[in-house]
Tab-separated table of C-alpha atoms in Angstrom:
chain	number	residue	atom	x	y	z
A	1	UNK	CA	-6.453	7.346	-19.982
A	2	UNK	CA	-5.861	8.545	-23.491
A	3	UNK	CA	-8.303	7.194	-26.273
A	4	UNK	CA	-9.768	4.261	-23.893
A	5	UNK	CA	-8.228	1.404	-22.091
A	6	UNK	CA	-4.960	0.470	-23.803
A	7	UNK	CA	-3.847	-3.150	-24.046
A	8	UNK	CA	0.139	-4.288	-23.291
A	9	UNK	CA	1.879	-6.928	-25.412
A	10	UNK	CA	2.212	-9.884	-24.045
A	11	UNK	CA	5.963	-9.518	-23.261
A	12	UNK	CA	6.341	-5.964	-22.916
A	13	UNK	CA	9.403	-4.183	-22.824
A	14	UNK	CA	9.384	-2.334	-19.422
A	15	UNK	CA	10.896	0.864	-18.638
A	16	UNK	CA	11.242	2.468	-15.311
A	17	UNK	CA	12.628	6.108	-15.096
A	18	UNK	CA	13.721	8.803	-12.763
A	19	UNK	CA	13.449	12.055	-14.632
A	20	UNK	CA	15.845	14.716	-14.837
A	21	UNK	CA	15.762	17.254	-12.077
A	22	UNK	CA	19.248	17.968	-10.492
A	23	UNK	CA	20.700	18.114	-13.930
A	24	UNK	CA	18.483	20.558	-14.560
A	25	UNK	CA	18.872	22.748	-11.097
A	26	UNK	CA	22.840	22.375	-11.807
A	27	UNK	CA	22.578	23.779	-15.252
A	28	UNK	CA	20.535	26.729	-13.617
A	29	UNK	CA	22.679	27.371	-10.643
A	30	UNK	CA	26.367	25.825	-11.701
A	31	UNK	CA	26.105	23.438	-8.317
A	32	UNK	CA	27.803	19.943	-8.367
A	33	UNK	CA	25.523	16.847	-7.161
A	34	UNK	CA	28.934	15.020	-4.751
A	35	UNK	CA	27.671	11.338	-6.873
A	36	UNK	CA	25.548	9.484	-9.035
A	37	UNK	CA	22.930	8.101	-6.991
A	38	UNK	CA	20.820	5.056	-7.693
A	39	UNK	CA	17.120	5.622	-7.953
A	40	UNK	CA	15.732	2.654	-5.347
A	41	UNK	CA	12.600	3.196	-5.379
A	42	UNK	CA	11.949	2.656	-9.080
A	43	UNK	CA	14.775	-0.274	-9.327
A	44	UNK	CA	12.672	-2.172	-5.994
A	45	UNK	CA	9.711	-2.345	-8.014
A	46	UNK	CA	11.403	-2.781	-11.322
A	47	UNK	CA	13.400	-6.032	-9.244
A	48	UNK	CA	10.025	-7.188	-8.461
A	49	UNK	CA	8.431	-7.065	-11.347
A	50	UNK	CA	11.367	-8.524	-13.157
A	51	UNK	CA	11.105	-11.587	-10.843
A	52	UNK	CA	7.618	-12.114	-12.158
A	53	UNK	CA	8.931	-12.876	-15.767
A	54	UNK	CA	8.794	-9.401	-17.181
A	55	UNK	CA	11.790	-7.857	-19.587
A	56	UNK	CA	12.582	-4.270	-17.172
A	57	UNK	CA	15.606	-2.245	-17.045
A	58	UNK	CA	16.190	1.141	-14.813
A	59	UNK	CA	17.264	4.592	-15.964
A	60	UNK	CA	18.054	7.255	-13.901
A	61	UNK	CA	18.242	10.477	-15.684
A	62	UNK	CA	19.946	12.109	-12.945
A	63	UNK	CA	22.734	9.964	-12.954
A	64	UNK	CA	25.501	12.417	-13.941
A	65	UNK	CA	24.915	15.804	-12.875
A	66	UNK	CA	28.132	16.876	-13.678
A	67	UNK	CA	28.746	16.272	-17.224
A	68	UNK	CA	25.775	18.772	-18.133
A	69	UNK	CA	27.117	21.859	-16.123
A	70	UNK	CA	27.704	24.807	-18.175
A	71	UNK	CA	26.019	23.019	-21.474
A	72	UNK	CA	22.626	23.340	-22.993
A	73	UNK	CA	19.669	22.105	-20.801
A	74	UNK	CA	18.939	20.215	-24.646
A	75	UNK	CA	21.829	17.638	-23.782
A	76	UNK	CA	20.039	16.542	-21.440
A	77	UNK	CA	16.769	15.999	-23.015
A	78	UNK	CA	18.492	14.577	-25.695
A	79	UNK	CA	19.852	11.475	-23.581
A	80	UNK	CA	16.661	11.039	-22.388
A	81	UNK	CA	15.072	10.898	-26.105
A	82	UNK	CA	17.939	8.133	-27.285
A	83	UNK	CA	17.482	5.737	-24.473
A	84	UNK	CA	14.073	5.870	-24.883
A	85	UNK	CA	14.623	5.695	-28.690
A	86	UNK	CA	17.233	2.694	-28.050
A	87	UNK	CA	15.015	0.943	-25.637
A	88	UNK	CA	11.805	1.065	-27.192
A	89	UNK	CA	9.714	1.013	-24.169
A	90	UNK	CA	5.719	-0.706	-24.165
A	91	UNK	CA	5.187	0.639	-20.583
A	92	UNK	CA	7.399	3.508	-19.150
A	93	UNK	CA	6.957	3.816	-14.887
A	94	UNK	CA	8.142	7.184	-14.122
A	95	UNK	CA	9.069	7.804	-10.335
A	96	UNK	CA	8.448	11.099	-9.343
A	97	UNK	CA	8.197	13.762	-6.629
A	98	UNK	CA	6.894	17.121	-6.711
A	99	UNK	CA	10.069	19.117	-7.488
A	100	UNK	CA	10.385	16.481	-10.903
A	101	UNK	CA	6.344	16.843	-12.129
A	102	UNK	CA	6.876	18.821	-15.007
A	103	UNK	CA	10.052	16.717	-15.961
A	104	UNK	CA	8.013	13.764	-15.395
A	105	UNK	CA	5.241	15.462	-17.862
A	106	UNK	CA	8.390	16.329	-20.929
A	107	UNK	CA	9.587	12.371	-20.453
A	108	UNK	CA	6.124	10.915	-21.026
A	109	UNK	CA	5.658	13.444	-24.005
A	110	UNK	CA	8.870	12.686	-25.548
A	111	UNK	CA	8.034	8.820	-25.129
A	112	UNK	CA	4.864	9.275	-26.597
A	113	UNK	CA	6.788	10.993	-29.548
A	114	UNK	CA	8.593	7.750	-30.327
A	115	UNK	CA	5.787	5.322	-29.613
A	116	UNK	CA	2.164	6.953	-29.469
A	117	UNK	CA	0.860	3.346	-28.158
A	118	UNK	CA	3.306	3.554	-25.135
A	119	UNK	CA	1.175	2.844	-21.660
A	120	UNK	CA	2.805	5.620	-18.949
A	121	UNK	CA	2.339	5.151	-15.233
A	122	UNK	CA	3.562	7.141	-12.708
A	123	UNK	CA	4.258	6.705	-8.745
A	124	UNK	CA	6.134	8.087	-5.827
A	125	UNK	CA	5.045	10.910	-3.208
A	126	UNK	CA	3.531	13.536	-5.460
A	127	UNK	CA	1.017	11.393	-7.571
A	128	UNK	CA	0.134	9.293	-4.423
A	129	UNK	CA	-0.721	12.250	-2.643
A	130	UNK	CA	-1.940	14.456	-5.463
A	131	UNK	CA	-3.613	11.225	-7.845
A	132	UNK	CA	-6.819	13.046	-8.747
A	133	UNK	CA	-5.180	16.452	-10.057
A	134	UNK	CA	-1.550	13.673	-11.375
A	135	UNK	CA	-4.253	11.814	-13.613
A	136	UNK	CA	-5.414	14.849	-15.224
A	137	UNK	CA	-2.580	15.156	-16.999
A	138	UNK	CA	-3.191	13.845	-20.738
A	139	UNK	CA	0.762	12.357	-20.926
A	140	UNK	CA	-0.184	9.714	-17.949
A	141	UNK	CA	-1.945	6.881	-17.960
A	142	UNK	CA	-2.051	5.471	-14.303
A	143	UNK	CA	-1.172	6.326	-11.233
A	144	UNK	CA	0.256	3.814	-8.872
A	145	UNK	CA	-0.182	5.601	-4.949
A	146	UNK	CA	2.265	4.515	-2.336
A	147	UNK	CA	4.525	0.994	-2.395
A	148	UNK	CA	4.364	-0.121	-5.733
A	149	UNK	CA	5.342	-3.615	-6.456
A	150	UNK	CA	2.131	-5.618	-6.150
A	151	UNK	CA	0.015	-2.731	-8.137
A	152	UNK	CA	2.174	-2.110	-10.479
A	153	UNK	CA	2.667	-5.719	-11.302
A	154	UNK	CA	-1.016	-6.149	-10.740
A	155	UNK	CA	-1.797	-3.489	-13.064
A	156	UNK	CA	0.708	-5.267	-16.112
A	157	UNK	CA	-1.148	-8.286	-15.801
A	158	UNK	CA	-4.858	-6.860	-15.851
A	159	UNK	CA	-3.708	-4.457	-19.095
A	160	UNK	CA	-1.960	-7.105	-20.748
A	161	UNK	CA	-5.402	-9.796	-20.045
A	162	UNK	CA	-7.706	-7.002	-20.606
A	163	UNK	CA	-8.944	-7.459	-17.216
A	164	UNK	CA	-11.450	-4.865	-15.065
A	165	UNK	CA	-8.993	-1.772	-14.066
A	166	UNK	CA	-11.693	-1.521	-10.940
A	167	UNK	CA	-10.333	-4.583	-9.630
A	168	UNK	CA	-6.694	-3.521	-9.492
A	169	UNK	CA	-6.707	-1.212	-6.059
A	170	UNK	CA	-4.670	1.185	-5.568
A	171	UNK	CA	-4.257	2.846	-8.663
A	172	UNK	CA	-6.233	6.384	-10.931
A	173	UNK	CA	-6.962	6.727	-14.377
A	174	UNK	CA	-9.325	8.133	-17.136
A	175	UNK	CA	-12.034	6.910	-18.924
A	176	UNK	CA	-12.684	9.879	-20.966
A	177	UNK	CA	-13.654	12.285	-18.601
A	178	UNK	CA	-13.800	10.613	-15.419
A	179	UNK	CA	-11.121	9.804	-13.002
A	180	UNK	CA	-11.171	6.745	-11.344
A	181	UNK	CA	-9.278	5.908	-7.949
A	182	UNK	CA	-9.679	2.037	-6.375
A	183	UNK	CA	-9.660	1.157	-2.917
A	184	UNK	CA	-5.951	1.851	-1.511
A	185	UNK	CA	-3.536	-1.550	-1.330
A	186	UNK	CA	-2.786	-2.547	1.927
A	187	UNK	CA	1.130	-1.930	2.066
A	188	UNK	CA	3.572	-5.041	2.206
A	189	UNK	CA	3.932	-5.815	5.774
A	190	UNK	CA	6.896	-8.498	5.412
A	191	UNK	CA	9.332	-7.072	4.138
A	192	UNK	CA	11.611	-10.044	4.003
A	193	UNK	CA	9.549	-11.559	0.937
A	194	UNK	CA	10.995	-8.791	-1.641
A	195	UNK	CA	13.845	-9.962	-3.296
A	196	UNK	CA	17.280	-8.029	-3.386
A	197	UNK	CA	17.155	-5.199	-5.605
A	198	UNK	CA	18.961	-6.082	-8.921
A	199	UNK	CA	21.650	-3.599	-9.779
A	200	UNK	CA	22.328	-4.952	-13.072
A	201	UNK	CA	18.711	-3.333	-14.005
A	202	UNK	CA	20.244	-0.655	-14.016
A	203	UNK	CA	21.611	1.587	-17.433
A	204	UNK	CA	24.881	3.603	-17.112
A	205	UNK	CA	25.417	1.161	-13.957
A	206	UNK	CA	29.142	1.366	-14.412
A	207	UNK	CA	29.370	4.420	-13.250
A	208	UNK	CA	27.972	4.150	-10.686
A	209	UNK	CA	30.269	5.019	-7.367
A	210	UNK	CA	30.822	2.214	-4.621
A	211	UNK	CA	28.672	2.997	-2.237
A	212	UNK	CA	25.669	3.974	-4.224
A	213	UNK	CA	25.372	0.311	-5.768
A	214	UNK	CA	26.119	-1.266	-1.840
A	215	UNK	CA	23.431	0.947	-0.292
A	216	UNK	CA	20.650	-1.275	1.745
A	217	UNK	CA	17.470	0.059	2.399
A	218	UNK	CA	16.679	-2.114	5.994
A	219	UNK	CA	13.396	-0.408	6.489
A	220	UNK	CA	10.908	1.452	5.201
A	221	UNK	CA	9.257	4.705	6.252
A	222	UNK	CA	9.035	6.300	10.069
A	223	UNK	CA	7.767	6.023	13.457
A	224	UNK	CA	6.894	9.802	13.521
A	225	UNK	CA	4.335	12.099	12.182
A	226	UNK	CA	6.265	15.438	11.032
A	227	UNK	CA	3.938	17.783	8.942
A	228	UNK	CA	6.678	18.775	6.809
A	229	UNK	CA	7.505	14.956	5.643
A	230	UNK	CA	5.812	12.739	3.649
A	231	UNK	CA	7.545	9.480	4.625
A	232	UNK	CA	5.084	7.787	7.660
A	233	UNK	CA	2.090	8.544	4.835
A	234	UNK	CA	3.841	6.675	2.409
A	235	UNK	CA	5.343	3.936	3.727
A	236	UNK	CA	4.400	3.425	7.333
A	237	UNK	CA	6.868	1.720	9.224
A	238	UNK	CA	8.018	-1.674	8.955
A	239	UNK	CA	11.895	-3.227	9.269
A	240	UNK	CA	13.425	-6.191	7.323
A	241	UNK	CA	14.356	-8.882	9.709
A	242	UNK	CA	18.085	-8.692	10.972
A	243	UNK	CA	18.923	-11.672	8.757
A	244	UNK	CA	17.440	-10.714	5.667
A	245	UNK	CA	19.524	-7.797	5.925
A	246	UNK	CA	22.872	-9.744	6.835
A	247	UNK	CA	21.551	-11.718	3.818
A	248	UNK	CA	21.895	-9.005	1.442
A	249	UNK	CA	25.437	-7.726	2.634
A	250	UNK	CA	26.706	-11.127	2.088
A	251	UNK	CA	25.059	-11.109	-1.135
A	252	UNK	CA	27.027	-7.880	-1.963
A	253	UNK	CA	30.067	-9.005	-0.989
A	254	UNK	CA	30.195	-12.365	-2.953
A	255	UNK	CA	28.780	-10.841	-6.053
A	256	UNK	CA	30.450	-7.541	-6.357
A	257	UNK	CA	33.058	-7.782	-3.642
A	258	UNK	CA	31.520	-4.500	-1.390
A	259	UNK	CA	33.189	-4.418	2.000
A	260	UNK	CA	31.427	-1.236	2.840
A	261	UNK	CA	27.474	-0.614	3.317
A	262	UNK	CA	25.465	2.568	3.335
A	263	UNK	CA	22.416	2.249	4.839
A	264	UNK	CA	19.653	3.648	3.779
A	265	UNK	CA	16.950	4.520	6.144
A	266	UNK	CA	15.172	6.921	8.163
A	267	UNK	CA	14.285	4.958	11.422
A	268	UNK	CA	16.082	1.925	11.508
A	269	UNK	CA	17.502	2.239	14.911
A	270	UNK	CA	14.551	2.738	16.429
A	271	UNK	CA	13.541	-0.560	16.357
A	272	UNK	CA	15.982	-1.562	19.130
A	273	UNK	CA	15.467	-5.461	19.295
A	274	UNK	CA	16.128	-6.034	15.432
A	275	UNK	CA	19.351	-3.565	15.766
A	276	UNK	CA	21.080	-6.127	18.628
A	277	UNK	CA	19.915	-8.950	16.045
A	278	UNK	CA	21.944	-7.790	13.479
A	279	UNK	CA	25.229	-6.768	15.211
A	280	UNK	CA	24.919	-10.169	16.585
């Protein structure tokens, strides 16, 4: 960590953010991304957390690839800068992957900028794969490896009590020149517990196409092994039950009036039992 163990408020404003990295590959090479597409990995744990009491909202700073084509890649940073600026974040979670490290690295910066006491912590594939060489960098705080919902609120409550980092597992961090990395969390084996995630986290939600904000994520992870994924690593495998799921559509529909569902999974089918439960 930077300077020693930081303390959180006691009723922190939360952040969670996916940092810009389509925007940025569609200023380079004039593509167009076909949608705005809601970052559910970040707004699952910021749902989570939120349940627990906490203030959190969810930014996705890819959320219009688009409207940057053929402008400065500045605009961009820009955005990021004011809603950070506007939102005045305690704790910032940034979601990454590999292709969005050095994004991830310019968001933390520009947050420290605005608020040097600012507590950063990062998750997703590449710093719960990489944590050791993540942690290194002097703009993070934490690392949260693989599913992050109980560490992440685990490791709110132990900053904001001044509690023993050691005892929060599966995180990294400093303490000035050593890196630290607890025992790994055993991942969340019913899934069913997890509430809904809450789309109205989410900034810029209004424009946000259809079928992004009725997507359902009905599993997590993969059977298989493939070398050239990360996904089994991560998350394992493990299914929602088939009325949880049917519990969520019908939540959609009364709420937001979705008729249509995009599922979003990798194996889902596989587990043949749970798909005849849910068509029934």
């Amino acid at each position: 960590m930077i300077d020693g163990i930081k303390k959180v408020p006691e009723d922190p404003n939360i952040l969670f953010i996916n940092p810009p990295s389509l925007r940025l590959i569609a200023l380079k090479d004039k593509f167009t991304y076909p949608f705005p597409y809601v970052p559910y990995g970040p707004l699952h744990v910021a749902t989570y957390v939120e349940k627990h009491g906490f203030k959190v909202k969810v930014y996705n700073a890819d959320f219009n690839v688009r409207r940057v084509l053929d402008k400065n890649e500045e605009v961009i940073w820009d955005e990021v800068r004011n809603v950070l600026r506007k939102l005045k974040p305690d704790v910032l979670g940034i979601s990454m992957r590999t292709l969005q490290y050095r994004s991830a690295i310019r968001t933390a910066q520009i947050a420290r900028e605005l608020n040097s006491d600012v507590v950063v912590v990062v998750g997703g594939w590449h710093p719960t794969f990489m944590p050791k060489e993540t942690i290194q960098e002097k703009s993070f705080d934490f690392v949260v490896r693989r599913e992050g919902e109980e560490t992440f609120l685990e490791l709110i409550k132990a900053l904001i009590d001044g509690k023993p980092l050691n005892r929060v597992r599966g995180i990294a961090y400093r303490e000035g020149k050593r890196i630290f990395l607890t025992p790994e969390k055993p991942l969340i084996q019913n899934l069913d517990v997890l509430p809904f995630p809450n789309r109205e986290l989410l900034i810029y939600k209004k424009y946000y196409p259809y079928l992004e904000i009725s997507t359902i994520t009905p599993s997590r992870g993969c059977t298989h092994h493939c070398t050239f994924c990360p996904s089994n690593a991560f998350w394992g495998y493990r299914t929602r039950s088939a009325k949880n799921i049917v519990d969520e559509i019908e939540f959609l529909k009364n709420k937001y009036g979705m008729e249509e569902f995009w599922f979003l999974s990798e194996s889902f089918f596989i587990n043949k039992k749970n798909v005849l439960s849910f068509y029934e």
